[in-house]
Amino acid sequence: SAYPTHFRPVILFLQSPLYVLNLFSESRSKDTVEQQGGFLTFSEGESATLDCTFSTNLPMPYLYWYQQNSSGLPTYILQRFSNSGSNGENFKKRFNASLSSKAVPLTIQNLQESDSAVYYCAFASNVWVGSFCLMKTDSN
């Protein structure tokens, strides 16, 4: 490693938010999600808070956080809605978010080098009328 053992930076890159489109929503509200982009650098063991604000007329929006590391696809971290939510299997201990009426900041405790990644905030309404499932089957 190029860094002394007492200093290993954790670089978190904030990306523009994802918009989870709900084509079946009866609401025509103007929903927005804002996330400050850029690099944030921390040392291992520190805590980091990543901001995400939103605006919606919907009574109970769902807010999500995803992590995308060098392996490729975004990985689900957590979701928050109303007074509840859930965390992904690998994100239960050090990752947390509290949903307010306008924000859902992500806090990561005890940062590890493996936390270096791109982080996305995403929004979806709670009104889902239809769902789709794509399945690959044998042509025989």
mmCIF file of N, CA and C in Angstrom:
data_model
loop_
_atom_site.group_PDB
_atom_site.id
_atom_site.type_symbol
_atom_site.label_atom_id
_atom_site.label_comp_id
_atom_site.label_asym_id
_atom_site.label_seq_id
_atom_site.Cartn_x
_atom_site.Cartn_y
_atom_site.Cartn_z
ATOM 1 N N SER A 1 0.835 -1.188 0.000
ATOM 2 C CA SER A 1 0.000 0.000 0.000
ATOM 3 C C SER A 1 0.876 1.247 0.000
ATOM 4 N N ALA A 2 0.416 2.295 -0.642
ATOM 5 C CA ALA A 2 1.168 3.542 -0.732
ATOM 6 C C ALA A 2 1.005 4.393 0.516
ATOM 7 N N TYR A 3 0.114 4.011 1.420
ATOM 8 C CA TYR A 3 -0.158 4.800 2.614
ATOM 9 C C TYR A 3 0.408 4.106 3.845
ATOM 10 N N PRO A 4 0.883 4.893 4.815
ATOM 11 C CA PRO A 4 1.309 4.290 6.072
ATOM 12 C C PRO A 4 0.127 3.569 6.717
ATOM 13 N N THR A 5 0.413 2.599 7.567
ATOM 14 C CA THR A 5 -0.664 1.804 8.161
ATOM 15 C C THR A 5 -1.585 2.639 9.035
ATOM 16 N N HIS A 6 -1.120 3.766 9.562
ATOM 17 C CA HIS A 6 -1.981 4.595 10.405
ATOM 18 C C HIS A 6 -2.870 5.530 9.582
ATOM 19 N N PHE A 7 -2.676 5.582 8.261
ATOM 20 C CA PHE A 7 -3.523 6.434 7.423
ATOM 21 C C PHE A 7 -3.881 5.699 6.143
ATOM 22 N N ARG A 8 -5.076 5.204 6.088
ATOM 23 C CA ARG A 8 -5.601 4.591 4.866
ATOM 24 C C ARG A 8 -6.861 5.349 4.500
ATOM 25 N N PRO A 9 -6.816 6.155 3.450
ATOM 26 C CA PRO A 9 -7.999 6.944 3.113
ATOM 27 C C PRO A 9 -9.124 6.073 2.565
ATOM 28 N N VAL A 10 -10.321 6.490 2.842
ATOM 29 C CA VAL A 10 -11.519 5.905 2.256
ATOM 30 C C VAL A 10 -12.118 6.992 1.382
ATOM 31 N N ILE A 11 -12.221 6.743 0.103
ATOM 32 C CA ILE A 11 -12.725 7.744 -0.830
ATOM 33 C C ILE A 11 -14.152 7.371 -1.202
ATOM 34 N N LEU A 12 -15.071 8.245 -0.891
ATOM 35 C CA LEU A 12 -16.475 8.039 -1.225
ATOM 36 C C LEU A 12 -16.825 9.005 -2.336
ATOM 37 N N PHE A 13 -17.395 8.532 -3.405
ATOM 38 C CA PHE A 13 -17.769 9.388 -4.520
ATOM 39 C C PHE A 13 -19.282 9.443 -4.594
ATOM 40 N N LEU A 14 -19.838 10.644 -4.501
ATOM 41 C CA LEU A 14 -21.283 10.814 -4.578
ATOM 42 C C LEU A 14 -21.685 11.062 -6.016
ATOM 43 N N GLN A 15 -22.630 10.321 -6.490
ATOM 44 C CA GLN A 15 -23.084 10.417 -7.869
ATOM 45 C C GLN A 15 -24.466 11.046 -7.904
ATOM 46 N N SER A 16 -24.864 11.495 -9.077
ATOM 47 C CA SER A 16 -26.218 12.013 -9.239
ATOM 48 C C SER A 16 -27.213 10.938 -8.832
ATOM 49 N N PRO A 17 -28.335 11.347 -8.266
ATOM 50 C CA PRO A 17 -29.277 10.352 -7.756
ATOM 51 C C PRO A 17 -29.937 9.539 -8.861
ATOM 52 N N LEU A 18 -30.357 8.349 -8.484
ATOM 53 C CA LEU A 18 -31.141 7.508 -9.372
ATOM 54 C C LEU A 18 -32.606 7.872 -9.211
ATOM 55 N N TYR A 19 -33.327 7.831 -10.276
ATOM 56 C CA TYR A 19 -34.766 8.041 -10.203
ATOM 57 C C TYR A 19 -35.443 6.724 -10.550
ATOM 58 N N VAL A 20 -36.157 6.167 -9.610
ATOM 59 C CA VAL A 20 -36.910 4.951 -9.868
ATOM 60 C C VAL A 20 -38.261 5.389 -10.409
ATOM 61 N N LEU A 21 -38.482 5.155 -11.672
ATOM 62 C CA LEU A 21 -39.686 5.661 -12.323
ATOM 63 C C LEU A 21 -40.863 4.735 -12.066
ATOM 64 N N ASN A 22 -41.954 5.313 -11.692
ATOM 65 C CA ASN A 22 -43.178 4.564 -11.478
ATOM 66 C C ASN A 22 -44.162 4.981 -12.561
ATOM 67 N N LEU A 23 -44.230 4.217 -13.632
ATOM 68 C CA LEU A 23 -45.075 4.575 -14.759
ATOM 69 C C LEU A 23 -46.553 4.358 -14.473
ATOM 70 N N PHE A 24 -46.863 3.634 -13.408
ATOM 71 C CA PHE A 24 -48.246 3.313 -13.099
ATOM 72 C C PHE A 24 -48.810 4.159 -11.976
ATOM 73 N N SER A 25 -48.064 5.114 -11.497
ATOM 74 C CA SER A 25 -48.530 5.940 -10.388
ATOM 75 C C SER A 25 -49.680 6.823 -10.837
ATOM 76 N N GLU A 26 -50.681 6.919 -9.984
ATOM 77 C CA GLU A 26 -51.795 7.805 -10.286
ATOM 78 C C GLU A 26 -51.446 9.250 -9.959
ATOM 79 N N SER A 27 -50.397 9.445 -9.221
ATOM 80 C CA SER A 27 -49.973 10.790 -8.845
ATOM 81 C C SER A 27 -49.135 11.384 -9.969
ATOM 82 N N ARG A 28 -49.324 12.640 -10.246
ATOM 83 C CA ARG A 28 -48.536 13.341 -11.262
ATOM 84 C C ARG A 28 -47.658 14.396 -10.593
ATOM 85 N N SER A 29 -47.228 14.115 -9.392
ATOM 86 C CA SER A 29 -46.441 15.091 -8.636
ATOM 87 C C SER A 29 -45.063 15.264 -9.253
ATOM 88 N N LYS A 30 -44.431 16.373 -8.940
ATOM 89 C CA LYS A 30 -43.073 16.643 -9.399
ATOM 90 C C LYS A 30 -42.123 16.224 -8.291
ATOM 91 N N ASP A 31 -41.616 15.017 -8.383
ATOM 92 C CA ASP A 31 -40.718 14.480 -7.375
ATOM 93 C C ASP A 31 -39.280 14.757 -7.779
ATOM 94 N N THR A 32 -38.480 15.217 -6.836
ATOM 95 C CA THR A 32 -37.067 15.468 -7.112
ATOM 96 C C THR A 32 -36.213 14.886 -5.999
ATOM 97 N N VAL A 33 -35.009 14.480 -6.370
ATOM 98 C CA VAL A 33 -34.008 14.004 -5.419
ATOM 99 C C VAL A 33 -32.729 14.748 -5.735
ATOM 100 N N GLU A 34 -32.074 15.288 -4.715
ATOM 101 C CA GLU A 34 -30.821 16.018 -4.922
ATOM 102 C C GLU A 34 -29.739 15.417 -4.046
ATOM 103 N N GLN A 35 -28.580 15.243 -4.672
ATOM 104 C CA GLN A 35 -27.433 14.675 -3.979
ATOM 105 C C GLN A 35 -26.205 15.440 -4.433
ATOM 106 N N GLN A 36 -25.446 15.946 -3.497
ATOM 107 C CA GLN A 36 -24.234 16.689 -3.816
ATOM 108 C C GLN A 36 -23.199 15.732 -4.386
ATOM 109 N N GLY A 37 -22.685 16.015 -5.571
ATOM 110 C CA GLY A 37 -21.685 15.151 -6.178
ATOM 111 C C GLY A 37 -20.281 15.542 -5.757
ATOM 112 N N GLY A 38 -19.335 14.652 -5.966
ATOM 113 C CA GLY A 38 -17.945 14.950 -5.671
ATOM 114 C C GLY A 38 -17.278 13.865 -4.856
ATOM 115 N N PHE A 39 -15.987 14.046 -4.611
ATOM 116 C CA PHE A 39 -15.212 13.096 -3.822
ATOM 117 C C PHE A 39 -15.179 13.533 -2.368
ATOM 118 N N LEU A 40 -15.331 12.585 -1.484
ATOM 119 C CA LEU A 40 -15.146 12.813 -0.053
ATOM 120 C C LEU A 40 -14.073 11.842 0.409
ATOM 121 N N THR A 41 -13.118 12.320 1.184
ATOM 122 C CA THR A 41 -12.032 11.473 1.648
ATOM 123 C C THR A 41 -12.031 11.419 3.163
ATOM 124 N N PHE A 42 -11.957 10.211 3.696
ATOM 125 C CA PHE A 42 -11.936 9.990 5.138
ATOM 126 C C PHE A 42 -10.844 8.981 5.461
ATOM 127 N N SER A 43 -10.509 8.860 6.729
ATOM 128 C CA SER A 43 -9.585 7.825 7.181
ATOM 129 C C SER A 43 -10.381 6.643 7.709
ATOM 130 N N GLU A 44 -9.777 5.458 7.660
ATOM 131 C CA GLU A 44 -10.426 4.280 8.218
ATOM 132 C C GLU A 44 -10.780 4.528 9.675
ATOM 133 N N GLY A 45 -11.922 4.023 10.080
ATOM 134 C CA GLY A 45 -12.370 4.175 11.456
ATOM 135 C C GLY A 45 -13.235 5.396 11.690
ATOM 136 N N GLU A 46 -13.183 6.372 10.798
ATOM 137 C CA GLU A 46 -14.021 7.562 10.938
ATOM 138 C C GLU A 46 -15.452 7.250 10.516
ATOM 139 N N SER A 47 -16.326 8.222 10.734
ATOM 140 C CA SER A 47 -17.713 8.133 10.274
ATOM 141 C C SER A 47 -17.919 9.133 9.148
ATOM 142 N N ALA A 48 -18.831 8.811 8.247
ATOM 143 C CA ALA A 48 -19.156 9.712 7.140
ATOM 144 C C ALA A 48 -20.668 9.811 7.019
ATOM 145 N N THR A 49 -21.149 11.016 6.700
ATOM 146 C CA THR A 49 -22.566 11.219 6.421
ATOM 147 C C THR A 49 -22.703 11.770 5.013
ATOM 148 N N LEU A 50 -23.474 11.074 4.186
ATOM 149 C CA LEU A 50 -23.709 11.465 2.803
ATOM 150 C C LEU A 50 -25.120 12.023 2.707
ATOM 151 N N ASP A 51 -25.241 13.236 2.184
ATOM 152 C CA ASP A 51 -26.532 13.915 2.153
ATOM 153 C C ASP A 51 -27.363 13.522 0.938
ATOM 154 N N CYS A 52 -28.669 13.502 1.142
ATOM 155 C CA CYS A 52 -29.629 13.301 0.060
ATOM 156 C C CYS A 52 -30.915 13.997 0.469
ATOM 157 N N THR A 53 -31.346 14.974 -0.327
ATOM 158 C CA THR A 53 -32.598 15.672 -0.043
ATOM 159 C C THR A 53 -33.591 15.376 -1.161
ATOM 160 N N PHE A 54 -34.867 15.510 -0.845
ATOM 161 C CA PHE A 54 -35.893 15.222 -1.834
ATOM 162 C C PHE A 54 -37.091 16.126 -1.623
ATOM 163 N N SER A 55 -37.901 16.220 -2.660
ATOM 164 C CA SER A 55 -39.138 16.988 -2.600
ATOM 165 C C SER A 55 -40.228 16.173 -3.280
ATOM 166 N N THR A 56 -41.357 16.028 -2.611
ATOM 167 C CA THR A 56 -42.463 15.263 -3.170
ATOM 168 C C THR A 56 -43.775 15.691 -2.530
ATOM 169 N N ASN A 57 -44.850 15.495 -3.251
ATOM 170 C CA ASN A 57 -46.185 15.711 -2.702
ATOM 171 C C ASN A 57 -46.790 14.415 -2.189
ATOM 172 N N LEU A 58 -46.096 13.317 -2.396
ATOM 173 C CA LEU A 58 -46.604 12.016 -1.969
ATOM 174 C C LEU A 58 -46.507 11.871 -0.453
ATOM 175 N N PRO A 59 -47.481 11.227 0.175
ATOM 176 C CA PRO A 59 -47.482 11.128 1.637
ATOM 177 C C PRO A 59 -46.421 10.191 2.194
ATOM 178 N N MET A 60 -46.069 9.122 1.475
ATOM 179 C CA MET A 60 -45.101 8.158 1.992
ATOM 180 C C MET A 60 -44.127 7.716 0.902
ATOM 181 N N PRO A 61 -43.138 8.528 0.598
ATOM 182 C CA PRO A 61 -42.172 8.114 -0.424
ATOM 183 C C PRO A 61 -41.209 7.061 0.126
ATOM 184 N N TYR A 62 -40.669 6.266 -0.768
ATOM 185 C CA TYR A 62 -39.627 5.301 -0.426
ATOM 186 C C TYR A 62 -38.300 5.897 -0.882
ATOM 187 N N LEU A 63 -37.313 5.927 0.007
ATOM 188 C CA LEU A 63 -35.981 6.417 -0.335
ATOM 189 C C LEU A 63 -34.993 5.272 -0.172
ATOM 190 N N TYR A 64 -34.064 5.177 -1.104
ATOM 191 C CA TYR A 64 -33.108 4.081 -1.140
ATOM 192 C C TYR A 64 -31.685 4.616 -1.227
ATOM 193 N N TRP A 65 -30.738 3.837 -0.728
ATOM 194 C CA TRP A 65 -29.320 4.081 -0.944
ATOM 195 C C TRP A 65 -28.719 2.828 -1.580
ATOM 196 N N TYR A 66 -27.824 3.058 -2.569
ATOM 197 C CA TYR A 66 -27.109 1.991 -3.248
ATOM 198 C C TYR A 66 -25.617 2.304 -3.251
ATOM 199 N N GLN A 67 -24.816 1.258 -3.264
ATOM 200 C CA GLN A 67 -23.357 1.380 -3.336
ATOM 201 C C GLN A 67 -22.897 0.684 -4.614
ATOM 202 N N GLN A 68 -22.003 1.346 -5.350
ATOM 203 C CA GLN A 68 -21.431 0.724 -6.544
ATOM 204 C C GLN A 68 -19.921 0.758 -6.419
ATOM 205 N N ASN A 69 -19.326 -0.412 -6.201
ATOM 206 C CA ASN A 69 -17.866 -0.467 -6.115
ATOM 207 C C ASN A 69 -17.303 -0.939 -7.447
ATOM 208 N N SER A 70 -16.034 -1.246 -7.469
ATOM 209 C CA SER A 70 -15.363 -1.566 -8.732
ATOM 210 C C SER A 70 -15.870 -2.854 -9.371
ATOM 211 N N SER A 71 -16.662 -3.647 -8.649
ATOM 212 C CA SER A 71 -17.165 -4.901 -9.217
ATOM 213 C C SER A 71 -18.285 -4.688 -10.224
ATOM 214 N N GLY A 72 -18.849 -3.477 -10.268
ATOM 215 C CA GLY A 72 -19.812 -3.209 -11.329
ATOM 216 C C GLY A 72 -21.171 -2.706 -10.915
ATOM 217 N N LEU A 73 -22.122 -3.582 -10.698
ATOM 218 C CA LEU A 73 -23.511 -3.196 -10.496
ATOM 219 C C LEU A 73 -23.759 -2.567 -9.130
ATOM 220 N N PRO A 74 -24.726 -1.631 -9.043
ATOM 221 C CA PRO A 74 -25.084 -1.071 -7.734
ATOM 222 C C PRO A 74 -25.641 -2.151 -6.813
ATOM 223 N N THR A 75 -25.300 -2.049 -5.536
ATOM 224 C CA THR A 75 -25.759 -2.981 -4.510
ATOM 225 C C THR A 75 -26.675 -2.241 -3.554
ATOM 226 N N TYR A 76 -27.803 -2.842 -3.250
ATOM 227 C CA TYR A 76 -28.784 -2.263 -2.330
ATOM 228 C C TYR A 76 -28.195 -2.156 -0.927
ATOM 229 N N ILE A 77 -28.209 -0.939 -0.355
ATOM 230 C CA ILE A 77 -27.762 -0.723 1.021
ATOM 231 C C ILE A 77 -28.951 -0.736 1.958
ATOM 232 N N LEU A 78 -29.919 0.168 1.693
ATOM 233 C CA LEU A 78 -31.068 0.268 2.590
ATOM 234 C C LEU A 78 -32.207 1.015 1.934
ATOM 235 N N GLN A 79 -33.379 0.910 2.549
ATOM 236 C CA GLN A 79 -34.540 1.702 2.152
ATOM 237 C C GLN A 79 -35.178 2.262 3.407
ATOM 238 N N ARG A 80 -35.805 3.421 3.248
ATOM 239 C CA ARG A 80 -36.530 4.040 4.357
ATOM 240 C C ARG A 80 -37.855 4.566 3.829
ATOM 241 N N PHE A 81 -38.904 4.387 4.624
ATOM 242 C CA PHE A 81 -40.210 4.960 4.324
ATOM 243 C C PHE A 81 -40.978 5.094 5.628
ATOM 244 N N SER A 82 -41.788 6.126 5.701
ATOM 245 C CA SER A 82 -42.583 6.395 6.895
ATOM 246 C C SER A 82 -41.710 6.254 8.140
ATOM 247 N N ASN A 83 -42.088 5.386 9.060
ATOM 248 C CA ASN A 83 -41.302 5.180 10.284
ATOM 249 C C ASN A 83 -40.566 3.854 10.280
ATOM 250 N N SER A 84 -40.321 3.290 9.112
ATOM 251 C CA SER A 84 -39.662 1.992 9.068
ATOM 252 C C SER A 84 -38.709 1.913 7.884
ATOM 253 N N GLY A 85 -38.177 0.730 7.671
ATOM 254 C CA GLY A 85 -37.242 0.507 6.585
ATOM 255 C C GLY A 85 -36.471 -0.767 6.816
ATOM 256 N N SER A 86 -35.529 -1.033 5.940
ATOM 257 C CA SER A 86 -34.713 -2.235 6.078
ATOM 258 C C SER A 86 -33.335 -1.981 5.483
ATOM 259 N N ASN A 87 -32.384 -2.811 5.902
ATOM 260 C CA ASN A 87 -31.020 -2.749 5.386
ATOM 261 C C ASN A 87 -30.703 -4.034 4.646
ATOM 262 N N GLY A 88 -29.867 -3.921 3.617
ATOM 263 C CA GLY A 88 -29.386 -5.094 2.909
ATOM 264 C C GLY A 88 -28.547 -5.961 3.827
ATOM 265 N N GLU A 89 -28.418 -7.220 3.481
ATOM 266 C CA GLU A 89 -27.757 -8.208 4.337
ATOM 267 C C GLU A 89 -26.353 -7.789 4.767
ATOM 268 N N ASN A 90 -25.568 -7.231 3.876
ATOM 269 C CA ASN A 90 -24.185 -6.858 4.202
ATOM 270 C C ASN A 90 -24.053 -5.442 4.744
ATOM 271 N N PHE A 91 -25.176 -4.781 5.016
ATOM 272 C CA PHE A 91 -25.142 -3.376 5.427
ATOM 273 C C PHE A 91 -25.921 -3.132 6.717
ATOM 274 N N LYS A 92 -26.055 -4.119 7.557
ATOM 275 C CA LYS A 92 -26.878 -3.999 8.764
ATOM 276 C C LYS A 92 -26.163 -3.324 9.929
ATOM 277 N N LYS A 93 -24.857 -3.469 10.039
ATOM 278 C CA LYS A 93 -24.159 -3.011 11.244
ATOM 279 C C LYS A 93 -23.702 -1.560 11.195
ATOM 280 N N ARG A 94 -23.069 -1.139 10.125
ATOM 281 C CA ARG A 94 -22.407 0.171 10.111
ATOM 282 C C ARG A 94 -23.130 1.226 9.283
ATOM 283 N N PHE A 95 -24.191 0.849 8.575
ATOM 284 C CA PHE A 95 -24.898 1.763 7.674
ATOM 285 C C PHE A 95 -26.276 2.088 8.240
ATOM 286 N N ASN A 96 -26.603 3.391 8.287
ATOM 287 C CA ASN A 96 -27.894 3.799 8.821
ATOM 288 C C ASN A 96 -28.363 5.071 8.118
ATOM 289 N N ALA A 97 -29.666 5.255 8.084
ATOM 290 C CA ALA A 97 -30.252 6.474 7.530
ATOM 291 C C ALA A 97 -31.540 6.765 8.275
ATOM 292 N N SER A 98 -31.775 8.037 8.526
ATOM 293 C CA SER A 98 -33.017 8.476 9.164
ATOM 294 C C SER A 98 -33.786 9.327 8.168
ATOM 295 N N LEU A 99 -35.021 8.956 7.926
ATOM 296 C CA LEU A 99 -35.861 9.660 6.961
ATOM 297 C C LEU A 99 -36.606 10.791 7.642
ATOM 298 N N SER A 100 -36.444 11.998 7.104
ATOM 299 C CA SER A 100 -37.241 13.138 7.555
ATOM 300 C C SER A 100 -38.173 13.522 6.406
ATOM 301 N N SER A 101 -38.871 14.630 6.548
ATOM 302 C CA SER A 101 -39.806 15.035 5.496
ATOM 303 C C SER A 101 -39.106 15.535 4.236
ATOM 304 N N LYS A 102 -37.799 15.807 4.312
ATOM 305 C CA LYS A 102 -37.088 16.348 3.150
ATOM 306 C C LYS A 102 -35.710 15.737 2.906
ATOM 307 N N ALA A 103 -35.260 14.828 3.763
ATOM 308 C CA ALA A 103 -33.904 14.302 3.618
ATOM 309 C C ALA A 103 -33.807 12.868 4.127
ATOM 310 N N VAL A 104 -32.807 12.165 3.607
ATOM 311 C CA VAL A 104 -32.498 10.816 4.077
ATOM 312 C C VAL A 104 -30.977 10.634 4.021
ATOM 313 N N PRO A 105 -30.238 11.317 4.927
ATOM 314 C CA PRO A 105 -28.780 11.206 4.917
ATOM 315 C C PRO A 105 -28.325 9.800 5.316
ATOM 316 N N LEU A 106 -27.303 9.311 4.631
ATOM 317 C CA LEU A 106 -26.722 8.002 4.921
ATOM 318 C C LEU A 106 -25.506 8.197 5.813
ATOM 319 N N THR A 107 -25.468 7.505 6.940
ATOM 320 C CA THR A 107 -24.316 7.550 7.838
ATOM 321 C C THR A 107 -23.626 6.195 7.823
ATOM 322 N N ILE A 108 -22.311 6.231 7.627
ATOM 323 C CA ILE A 108 -21.498 5.015 7.644
ATOM 324 C C ILE A 108 -20.543 5.137 8.821
ATOM 325 N N GLN A 109 -20.630 4.219 9.771
ATOM 326 C CA GLN A 109 -19.768 4.215 10.951
ATOM 327 C C GLN A 109 -18.521 3.371 10.675
ATOM 328 N N ASN A 110 -17.445 3.682 11.375
ATOM 329 C CA ASN A 110 -16.229 2.867 11.334
ATOM 330 C C ASN A 110 -15.840 2.509 9.896
ATOM 331 N N LEU A 111 -15.573 3.539 9.095
ATOM 332 C CA LEU A 111 -15.266 3.346 7.676
ATOM 333 C C LEU A 111 -14.135 2.348 7.453
ATOM 334 N N GLN A 112 -14.329 1.515 6.452
ATOM 335 C CA GLN A 112 -13.337 0.526 6.049
ATOM 336 C C GLN A 112 -12.888 0.838 4.624
ATOM 337 N N GLU A 113 -11.727 0.347 4.260
ATOM 338 C CA GLU A 113 -11.228 0.568 2.902
ATOM 339 C C GLU A 113 -12.223 0.028 1.867
ATOM 340 N N SER A 114 -12.923 -1.032 2.209
ATOM 341 C CA SER A 114 -13.902 -1.634 1.294
ATOM 342 C C SER A 114 -15.126 -0.748 1.066
ATOM 343 N N ASP A 115 -15.290 0.323 1.855
ATOM 344 C CA ASP A 115 -16.402 1.257 1.660
ATOM 345 C C ASP A 115 -16.145 2.240 0.526
ATOM 346 N N SER A 116 -14.928 2.255 -0.015
ATOM 347 C CA SER A 116 -14.617 3.143 -1.137
ATOM 348 C C SER A 116 -15.476 2.743 -2.327
ATOM 349 N N ALA A 117 -16.366 3.637 -2.741
ATOM 350 C CA ALA A 117 -17.333 3.295 -3.781
ATOM 351 C C ALA A 117 -18.087 4.541 -4.209
ATOM 352 N N VAL A 118 -18.947 4.379 -5.200
ATOM 353 C CA VAL A 118 -19.899 5.406 -5.605
ATOM 354 C C VAL A 118 -21.198 5.112 -4.867
ATOM 355 N N TYR A 119 -21.813 6.145 -4.288
ATOM 356 C CA TYR A 119 -23.052 5.984 -3.530
ATOM 357 C C TYR A 119 -24.176 6.744 -4.217
ATOM 358 N N TYR A 120 -25.312 6.075 -4.380
ATOM 359 C CA TYR A 120 -26.474 6.657 -5.040
ATOM 360 C C TYR A 120 -27.654 6.723 -4.080
ATOM 361 N N CYS A 121 -28.372 7.815 -4.150
ATOM 362 C CA CYS A 121 -29.638 7.967 -3.449
ATOM 363 C C CYS A 121 -30.740 7.824 -4.498
ATOM 364 N N ALA A 122 -31.808 7.106 -4.175
ATOM 365 C CA ALA A 122 -32.887 6.882 -5.138
ATOM 366 C C ALA A 122 -34.238 7.079 -4.473
ATOM 367 N N PHE A 123 -35.233 7.378 -5.300
ATOM 368 C CA PHE A 123 -36.583 7.687 -4.822
ATOM 369 C C PHE A 123 -37.596 6.843 -5.586
ATOM 370 N N ALA A 124 -38.638 6.424 -4.893
ATOM 371 C CA ALA A 124 -39.788 5.784 -5.548
ATOM 372 C C ALA A 124 -41.021 6.090 -4.733
ATOM 373 N N SER A 125 -42.162 6.172 -5.397
ATOM 374 C CA SER A 125 -43.407 6.369 -4.657
ATOM 375 C C SER A 125 -43.868 5.028 -4.120
ATOM 376 N N ASN A 126 -44.843 5.065 -3.246
ATOM 377 C CA ASN A 126 -45.360 3.820 -2.688
ATOM 378 C C ASN A 126 -46.568 3.297 -3.454
ATOM 379 N N VAL A 127 -46.870 3.905 -4.586
ATOM 380 C CA VAL A 127 -48.044 3.501 -5.352
ATOM 381 C C VAL A 127 -47.590 2.645 -6.528
ATOM 382 N N TRP A 128 -47.679 1.336 -6.390
ATOM 383 C CA TRP A 128 -47.291 0.419 -7.457
ATOM 384 C C TRP A 128 -48.526 -0.360 -7.876
ATOM 385 N N VAL A 129 -48.925 -0.199 -9.114
ATOM 386 C CA VAL A 129 -50.126 -0.859 -9.594
ATOM 387 C C VAL A 129 -49.775 -2.164 -10.297
ATOM 388 N N GLY A 130 -48.619 -2.239 -10.912
ATOM 389 C CA GLY A 130 -48.217 -3.443 -11.628
ATOM 390 C C GLY A 130 -46.772 -3.774 -11.344
ATOM 391 N N SER A 131 -46.392 -5.002 -11.628
ATOM 392 C CA SER A 131 -44.995 -5.386 -11.479
ATOM 393 C C SER A 131 -44.637 -6.317 -12.624
ATOM 394 N N PHE A 132 -43.355 -6.426 -12.900
ATOM 395 C CA PHE A 132 -42.879 -7.222 -14.013
ATOM 396 C C PHE A 132 -41.801 -8.169 -13.528
ATOM 397 N N CYS A 133 -41.757 -9.337 -14.122
ATOM 398 C CA CYS A 133 -40.710 -10.301 -13.817
ATOM 399 C C CYS A 133 -40.204 -10.851 -15.141
ATOM 400 N N LEU A 134 -38.902 -10.763 -15.371
ATOM 401 C CA LEU A 134 -38.302 -11.327 -16.573
ATOM 402 C C LEU A 134 -37.638 -12.633 -16.193
ATOM 403 N N MET A 135 -37.952 -13.699 -16.934
ATOM 404 C CA MET A 135 -37.383 -15.003 -16.636
ATOM 405 C C MET A 135 -36.765 -15.575 -17.897
ATOM 406 N N LYS A 136 -35.602 -16.188 -17.737
ATOM 407 C CA LYS A 136 -34.973 -16.875 -18.854
ATOM 408 C C LYS A 136 -35.387 -18.341 -18.780
ATOM 409 N N THR A 137 -35.874 -18.860 -19.883
ATOM 410 C CA THR A 137 -36.296 -20.259 -19.914
ATOM 411 C C THR A 137 -35.603 -20.971 -21.054
ATOM 412 N N ASP A 138 -35.555 -22.295 -20.966
ATOM 413 C CA ASP A 138 -35.027 -23.092 -22.069
ATOM 414 C C ASP A 138 -35.956 -22.976 -23.257
ATOM 415 N N SER A 139 -35.394 -22.952 -24.454
ATOM 416 C CA SER A 139 -36.217 -22.856 -25.653
ATOM 417 C C SER A 139 -36.829 -24.204 -26.026
ATOM 418 N N ASN A 140 -36.431 -25.277 -25.340
ATOM 419 C CA ASN A 140 -36.972 -26.620 -25.642
ATOM 420 C C ASN A 140 -38.331 -26.810 -25.056
#
